[in-house]
mmCIF file of C-alpha atoms and ligand atoms in Angstrom:
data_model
loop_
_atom_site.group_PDB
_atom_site.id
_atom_site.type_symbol
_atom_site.label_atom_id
_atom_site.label_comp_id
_atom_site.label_asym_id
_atom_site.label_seq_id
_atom_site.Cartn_x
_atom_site.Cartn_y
_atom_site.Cartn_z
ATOM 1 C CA UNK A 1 0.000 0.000 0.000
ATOM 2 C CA UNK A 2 2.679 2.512 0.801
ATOM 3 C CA UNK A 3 4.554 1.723 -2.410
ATOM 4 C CA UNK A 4 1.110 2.583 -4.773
ATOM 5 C CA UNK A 5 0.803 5.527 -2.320
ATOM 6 C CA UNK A 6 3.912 6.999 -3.405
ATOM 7 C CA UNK A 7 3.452 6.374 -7.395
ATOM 8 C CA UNK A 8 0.031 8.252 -6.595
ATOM 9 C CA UNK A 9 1.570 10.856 -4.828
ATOM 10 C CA UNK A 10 4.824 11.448 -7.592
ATOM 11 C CA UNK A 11 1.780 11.401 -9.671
ATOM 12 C CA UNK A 12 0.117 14.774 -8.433
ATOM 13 C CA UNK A 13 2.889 16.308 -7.736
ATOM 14 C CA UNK A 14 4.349 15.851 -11.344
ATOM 15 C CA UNK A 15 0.850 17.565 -12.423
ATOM 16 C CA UNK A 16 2.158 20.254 -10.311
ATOM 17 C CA UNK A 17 -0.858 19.957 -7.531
ATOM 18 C CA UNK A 18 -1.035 19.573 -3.868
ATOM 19 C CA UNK A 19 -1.475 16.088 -2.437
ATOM 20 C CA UNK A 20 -4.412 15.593 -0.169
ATOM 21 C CA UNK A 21 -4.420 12.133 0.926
ATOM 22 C CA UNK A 22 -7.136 10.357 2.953
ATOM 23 C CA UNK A 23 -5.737 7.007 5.170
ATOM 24 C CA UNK A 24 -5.674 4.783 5.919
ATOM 25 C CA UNK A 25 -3.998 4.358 9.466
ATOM 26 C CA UNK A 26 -0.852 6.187 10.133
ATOM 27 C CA UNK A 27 1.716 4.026 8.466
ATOM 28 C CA UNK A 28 0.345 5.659 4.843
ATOM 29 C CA UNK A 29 2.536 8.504 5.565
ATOM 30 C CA UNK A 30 5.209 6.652 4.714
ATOM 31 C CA UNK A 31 4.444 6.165 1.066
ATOM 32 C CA UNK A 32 3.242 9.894 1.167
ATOM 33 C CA UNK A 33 6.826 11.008 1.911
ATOM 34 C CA UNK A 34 8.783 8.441 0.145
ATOM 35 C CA UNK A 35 6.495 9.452 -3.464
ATOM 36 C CA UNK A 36 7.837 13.425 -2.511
ATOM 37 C CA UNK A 37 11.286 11.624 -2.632
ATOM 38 C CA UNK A 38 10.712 9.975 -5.338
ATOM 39 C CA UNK A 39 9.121 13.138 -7.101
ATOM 40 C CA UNK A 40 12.379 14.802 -6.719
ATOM 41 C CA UNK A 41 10.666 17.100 -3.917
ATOM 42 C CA UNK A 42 11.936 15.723 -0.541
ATOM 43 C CA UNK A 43 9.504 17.062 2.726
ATOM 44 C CA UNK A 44 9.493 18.037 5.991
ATOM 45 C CA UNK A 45 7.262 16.108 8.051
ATOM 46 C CA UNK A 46 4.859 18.118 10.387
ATOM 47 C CA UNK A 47 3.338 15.319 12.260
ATOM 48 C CA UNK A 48 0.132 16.771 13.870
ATOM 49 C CA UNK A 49 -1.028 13.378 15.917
ATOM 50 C CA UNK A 50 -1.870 13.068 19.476
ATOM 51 C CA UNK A 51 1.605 10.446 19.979
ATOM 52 C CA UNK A 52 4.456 10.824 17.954
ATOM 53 C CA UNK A 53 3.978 6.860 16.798
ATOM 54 C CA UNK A 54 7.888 5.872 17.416
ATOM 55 C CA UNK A 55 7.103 2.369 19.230
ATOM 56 C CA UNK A 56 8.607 -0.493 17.132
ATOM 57 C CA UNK A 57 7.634 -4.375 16.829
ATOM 58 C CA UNK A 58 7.573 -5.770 20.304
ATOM 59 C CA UNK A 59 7.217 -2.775 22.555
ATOM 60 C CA UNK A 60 3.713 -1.917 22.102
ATOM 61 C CA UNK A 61 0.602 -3.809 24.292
ATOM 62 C CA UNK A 62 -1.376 -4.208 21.249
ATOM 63 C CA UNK A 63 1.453 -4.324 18.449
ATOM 64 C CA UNK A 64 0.011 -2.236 16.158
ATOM 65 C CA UNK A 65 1.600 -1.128 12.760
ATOM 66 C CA UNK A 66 -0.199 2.229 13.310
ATOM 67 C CA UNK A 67 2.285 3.451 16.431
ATOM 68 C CA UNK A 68 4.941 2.859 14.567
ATOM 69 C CA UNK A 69 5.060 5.229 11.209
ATOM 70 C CA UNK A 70 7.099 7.678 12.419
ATOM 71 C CA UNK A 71 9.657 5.065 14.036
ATOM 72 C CA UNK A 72 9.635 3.600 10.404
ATOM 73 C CA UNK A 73 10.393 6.651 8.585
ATOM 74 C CA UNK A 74 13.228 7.639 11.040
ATOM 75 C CA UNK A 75 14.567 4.094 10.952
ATOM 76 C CA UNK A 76 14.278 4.235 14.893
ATOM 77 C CA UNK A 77 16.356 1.113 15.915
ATOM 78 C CA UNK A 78 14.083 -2.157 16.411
ATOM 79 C CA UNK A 79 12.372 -1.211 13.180
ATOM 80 C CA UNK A 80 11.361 -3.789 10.979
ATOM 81 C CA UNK A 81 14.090 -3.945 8.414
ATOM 82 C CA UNK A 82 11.200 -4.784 5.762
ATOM 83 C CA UNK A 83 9.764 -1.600 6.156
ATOM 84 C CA UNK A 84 12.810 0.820 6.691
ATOM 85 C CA UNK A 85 14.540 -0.405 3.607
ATOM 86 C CA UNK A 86 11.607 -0.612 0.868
ATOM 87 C CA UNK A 87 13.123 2.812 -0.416
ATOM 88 C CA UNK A 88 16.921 2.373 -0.321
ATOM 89 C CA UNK A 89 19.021 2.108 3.214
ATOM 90 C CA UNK A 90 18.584 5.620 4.205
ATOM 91 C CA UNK A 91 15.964 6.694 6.607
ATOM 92 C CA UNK A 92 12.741 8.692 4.779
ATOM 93 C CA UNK A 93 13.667 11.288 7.088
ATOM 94 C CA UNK A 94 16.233 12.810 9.450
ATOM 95 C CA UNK A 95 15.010 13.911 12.963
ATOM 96 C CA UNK A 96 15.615 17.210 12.152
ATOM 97 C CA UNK A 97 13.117 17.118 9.235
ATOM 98 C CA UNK A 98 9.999 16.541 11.669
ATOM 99 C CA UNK A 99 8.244 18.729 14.222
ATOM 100 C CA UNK A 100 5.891 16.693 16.566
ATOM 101 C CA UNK A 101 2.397 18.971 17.046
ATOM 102 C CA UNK A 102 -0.429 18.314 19.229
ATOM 103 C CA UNK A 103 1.133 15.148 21.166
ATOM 104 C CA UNK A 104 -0.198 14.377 24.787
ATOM 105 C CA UNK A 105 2.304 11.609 25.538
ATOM 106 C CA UNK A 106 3.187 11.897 29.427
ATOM 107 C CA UNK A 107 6.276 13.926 30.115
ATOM 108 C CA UNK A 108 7.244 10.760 31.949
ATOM 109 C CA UNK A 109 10.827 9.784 32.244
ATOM 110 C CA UNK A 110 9.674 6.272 31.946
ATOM 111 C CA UNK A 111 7.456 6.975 28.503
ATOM 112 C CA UNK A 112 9.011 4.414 25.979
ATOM 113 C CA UNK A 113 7.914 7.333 23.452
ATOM 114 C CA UNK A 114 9.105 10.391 25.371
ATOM 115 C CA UNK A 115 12.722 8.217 25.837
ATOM 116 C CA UNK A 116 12.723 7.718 22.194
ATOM 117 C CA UNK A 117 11.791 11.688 21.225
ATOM 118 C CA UNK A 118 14.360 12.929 23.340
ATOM 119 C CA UNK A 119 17.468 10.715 22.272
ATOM 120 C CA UNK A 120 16.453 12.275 18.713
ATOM 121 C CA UNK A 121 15.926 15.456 19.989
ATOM 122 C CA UNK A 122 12.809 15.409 17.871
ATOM 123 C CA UNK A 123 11.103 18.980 18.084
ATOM 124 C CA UNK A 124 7.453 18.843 20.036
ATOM 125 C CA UNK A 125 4.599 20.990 20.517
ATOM 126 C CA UNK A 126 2.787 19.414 23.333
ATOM 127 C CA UNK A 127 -0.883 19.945 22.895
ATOM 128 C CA UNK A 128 -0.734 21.393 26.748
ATOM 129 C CA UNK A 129 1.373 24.131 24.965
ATOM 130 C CA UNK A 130 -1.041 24.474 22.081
ATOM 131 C CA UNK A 131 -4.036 24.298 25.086
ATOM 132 C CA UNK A 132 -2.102 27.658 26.175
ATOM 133 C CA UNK A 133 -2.098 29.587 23.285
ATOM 134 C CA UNK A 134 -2.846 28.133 19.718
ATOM 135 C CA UNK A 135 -1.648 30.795 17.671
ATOM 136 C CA UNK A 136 1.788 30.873 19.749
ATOM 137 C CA UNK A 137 1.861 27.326 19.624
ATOM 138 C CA UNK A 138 0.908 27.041 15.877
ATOM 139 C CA UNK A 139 3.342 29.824 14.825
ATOM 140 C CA UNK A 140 6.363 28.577 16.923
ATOM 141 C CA UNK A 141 5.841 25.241 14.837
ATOM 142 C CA UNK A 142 5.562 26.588 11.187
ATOM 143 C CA UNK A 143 8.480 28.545 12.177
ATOM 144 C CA UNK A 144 10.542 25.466 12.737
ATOM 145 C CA UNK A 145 9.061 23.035 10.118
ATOM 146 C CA UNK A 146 9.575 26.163 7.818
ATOM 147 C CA UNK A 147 13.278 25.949 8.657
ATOM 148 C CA UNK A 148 13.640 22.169 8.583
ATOM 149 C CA UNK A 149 13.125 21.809 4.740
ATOM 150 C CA UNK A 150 11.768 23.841 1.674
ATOM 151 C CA UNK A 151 8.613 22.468 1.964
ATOM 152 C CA UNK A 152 6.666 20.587 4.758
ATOM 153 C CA UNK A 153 3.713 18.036 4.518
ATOM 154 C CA UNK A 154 1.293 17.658 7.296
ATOM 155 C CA UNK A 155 0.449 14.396 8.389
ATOM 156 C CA UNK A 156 -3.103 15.224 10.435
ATOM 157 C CA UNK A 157 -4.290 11.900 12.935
ATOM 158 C CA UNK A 158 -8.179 12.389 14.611
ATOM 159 C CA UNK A 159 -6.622 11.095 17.619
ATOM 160 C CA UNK A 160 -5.422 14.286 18.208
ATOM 161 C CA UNK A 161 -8.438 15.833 19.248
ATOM 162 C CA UNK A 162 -10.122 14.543 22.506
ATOM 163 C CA UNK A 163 -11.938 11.276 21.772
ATOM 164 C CA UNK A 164 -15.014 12.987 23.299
ATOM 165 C CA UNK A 165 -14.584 16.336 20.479
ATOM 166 C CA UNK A 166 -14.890 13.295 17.711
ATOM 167 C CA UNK A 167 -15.012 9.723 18.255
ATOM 168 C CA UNK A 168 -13.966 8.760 15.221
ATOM 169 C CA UNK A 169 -10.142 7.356 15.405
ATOM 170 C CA UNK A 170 -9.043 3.819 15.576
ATOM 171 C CA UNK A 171 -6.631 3.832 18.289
ATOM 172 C CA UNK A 172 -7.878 6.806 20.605
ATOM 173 C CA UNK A 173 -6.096 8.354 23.163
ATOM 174 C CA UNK A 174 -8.091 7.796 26.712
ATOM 175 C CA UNK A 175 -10.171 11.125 27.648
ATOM 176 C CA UNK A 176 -8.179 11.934 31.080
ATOM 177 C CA UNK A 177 -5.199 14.035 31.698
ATOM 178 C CA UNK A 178 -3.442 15.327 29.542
ATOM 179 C CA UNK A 179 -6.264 16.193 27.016
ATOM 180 C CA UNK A 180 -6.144 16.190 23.363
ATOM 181 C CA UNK A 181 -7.402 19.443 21.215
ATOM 182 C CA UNK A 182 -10.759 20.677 20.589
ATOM 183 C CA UNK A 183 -12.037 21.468 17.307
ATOM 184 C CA UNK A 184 -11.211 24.647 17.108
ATOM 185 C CA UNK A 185 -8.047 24.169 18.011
ATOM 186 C CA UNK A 186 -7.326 22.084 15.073
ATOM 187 C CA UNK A 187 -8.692 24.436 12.669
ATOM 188 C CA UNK A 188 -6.711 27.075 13.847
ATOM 189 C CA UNK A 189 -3.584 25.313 13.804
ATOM 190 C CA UNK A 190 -4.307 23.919 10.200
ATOM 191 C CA UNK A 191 -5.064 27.506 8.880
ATOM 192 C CA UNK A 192 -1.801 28.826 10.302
ATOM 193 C CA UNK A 193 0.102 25.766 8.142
ATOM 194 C CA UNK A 194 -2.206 25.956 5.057
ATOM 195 C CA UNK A 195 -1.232 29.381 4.721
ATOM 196 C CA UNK A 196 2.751 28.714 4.574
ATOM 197 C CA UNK A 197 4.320 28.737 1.031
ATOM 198 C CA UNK A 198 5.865 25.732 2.240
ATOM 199 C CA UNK A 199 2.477 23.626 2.970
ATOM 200 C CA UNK A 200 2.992 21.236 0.107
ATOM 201 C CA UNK A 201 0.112 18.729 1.111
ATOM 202 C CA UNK A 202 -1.787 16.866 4.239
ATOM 203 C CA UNK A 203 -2.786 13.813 4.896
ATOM 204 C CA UNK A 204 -5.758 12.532 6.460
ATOM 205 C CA UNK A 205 -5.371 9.544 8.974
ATOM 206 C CA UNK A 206 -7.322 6.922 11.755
ATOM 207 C CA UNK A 207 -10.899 7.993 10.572
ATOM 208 C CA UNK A 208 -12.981 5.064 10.738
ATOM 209 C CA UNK A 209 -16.659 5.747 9.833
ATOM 210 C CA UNK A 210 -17.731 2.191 11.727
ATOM 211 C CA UNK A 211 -16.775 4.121 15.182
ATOM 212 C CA UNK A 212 -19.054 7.239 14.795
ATOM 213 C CA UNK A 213 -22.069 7.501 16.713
ATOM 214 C CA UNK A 214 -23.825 9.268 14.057
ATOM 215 C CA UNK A 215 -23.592 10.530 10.604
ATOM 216 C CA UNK A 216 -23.079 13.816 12.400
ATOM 217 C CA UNK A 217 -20.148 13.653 13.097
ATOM 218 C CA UNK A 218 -18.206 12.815 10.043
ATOM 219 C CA UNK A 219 -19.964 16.200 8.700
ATOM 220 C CA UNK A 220 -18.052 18.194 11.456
ATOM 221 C CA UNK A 221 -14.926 16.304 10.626
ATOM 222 C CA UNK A 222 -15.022 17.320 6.808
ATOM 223 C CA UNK A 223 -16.169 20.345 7.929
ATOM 224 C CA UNK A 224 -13.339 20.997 10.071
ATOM 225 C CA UNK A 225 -10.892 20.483 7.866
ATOM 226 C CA UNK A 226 -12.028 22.178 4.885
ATOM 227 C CA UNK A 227 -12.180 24.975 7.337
ATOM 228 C CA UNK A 228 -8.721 24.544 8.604
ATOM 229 C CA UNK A 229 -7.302 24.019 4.778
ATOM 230 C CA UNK A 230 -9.004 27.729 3.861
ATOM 231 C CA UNK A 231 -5.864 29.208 3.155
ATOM 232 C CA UNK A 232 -7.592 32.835 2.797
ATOM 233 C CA UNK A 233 -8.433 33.011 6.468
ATOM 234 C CA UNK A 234 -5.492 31.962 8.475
ATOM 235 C CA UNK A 235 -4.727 35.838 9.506
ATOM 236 C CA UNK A 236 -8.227 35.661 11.407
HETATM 237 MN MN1 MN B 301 -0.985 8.373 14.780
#
């Protein structure tokens, strides 16, 4: 799947347009940013999710693929050799290239995640800093995935948002401490980074119609991003 993601992707960006792709669960960012690789257009990675998905095989309670796209892309040691060497043996991406947004893992010393951010010295922007201030938080981001590459993709996971805001993702975060963002959060956040000359394309990831409650609220979901990708009305 990642490998026809990327011919897609070259695809659209040959025809000189801006990728939107819909997932999928998190690991389709990988073919997203291998296909700007292979376009000849290499990307930044904002990774707007509510973890940073760096667990590898073995070191995750359920074992999910899905926690582990970023550790894939970064070649995180323990990845699955499979995976991390389907485009050539360098990683997708440097740490440098990638700003974590929106994350509420626990600032706990003992966080398998929060170890593994930290020995890359992977840049984050804790949603409890984004719960502060959005347009700080937002700004100080594009700021640094602006300076990480010439342009950035956003990679935008539901579970970033509190489950109870839209119960839609596949593996949500628990509603307790510390919470994810509210909907209006998101949309300013994706304004500020639709706005950037850099934005070079998003995708969509962890939306599973079979969890809504309603038809509801997969309305506010496209309507929340459609609202965060109107690049006219980030300055509001
Ligand atoms: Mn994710």
């Amino acid at each position: 799947m990642a490998i026809d993601t990327a011919a897609a992707v070259v695809d659209v960006l040959h025809a000189g347009e801006i990728p939107l792709v819909i997932g999928g669960d998190c690991t389709v960012t990988m073919g997203v940013v291998a296909g700007f690789h292979d376009a000849g257009q290499p990307c930044a990675l904002l990774y707007f999710d509510g973890g940073p998905d760096l667990y590898t095989p073995g070191r995750t309670e359920y074992g999910n693929l899905d926690a582990m796209g970023l550790a894939h892309m970064l070649s995180v040691a323990g990845s699955d050799a499979q995976l991390t060497s389907i485009w050539g043996d360098a990683p997708l991406l440097r740490s440098d290239e990638v700003v974590v947004y929106g994350d509420v893992i626990p600032e706990d010393p003992q966080d398998l995640e929060n170890i593994v951010a930290t020995q890359l010295q992977l840049q984050r922007v804790p949603a409890t800093r984004i719960h502060q201030g959005v347009a700080v938080a937002a700004r100080a981001a594009l700021t640094a995935i602006e300076q990480a590459g010439p342009r950035f993709l956003v990679h935008f996971d539901v579970d970033v948002l509190a489950h109870m805001h839209m119960p839609l993702a596949n593996m949500p975060n628990p509603d307790r401490e510390p919470w994810g963002l509210t909907v209006e959060e998101v949309i300013d956040s994706l304004r500020i980074f639709a706005a950037s000359d850099r934005f070079a394309g998003i995708v969509l990831t962890e939306v599973n119609p079979g969890n809504a409650p309603d038809q509801e609220v997969l309305v506010r979901y496209v309507k929340m991003i459609t609202s965060g990708l109107d690049r006219a009305r980030a300055a509001s």
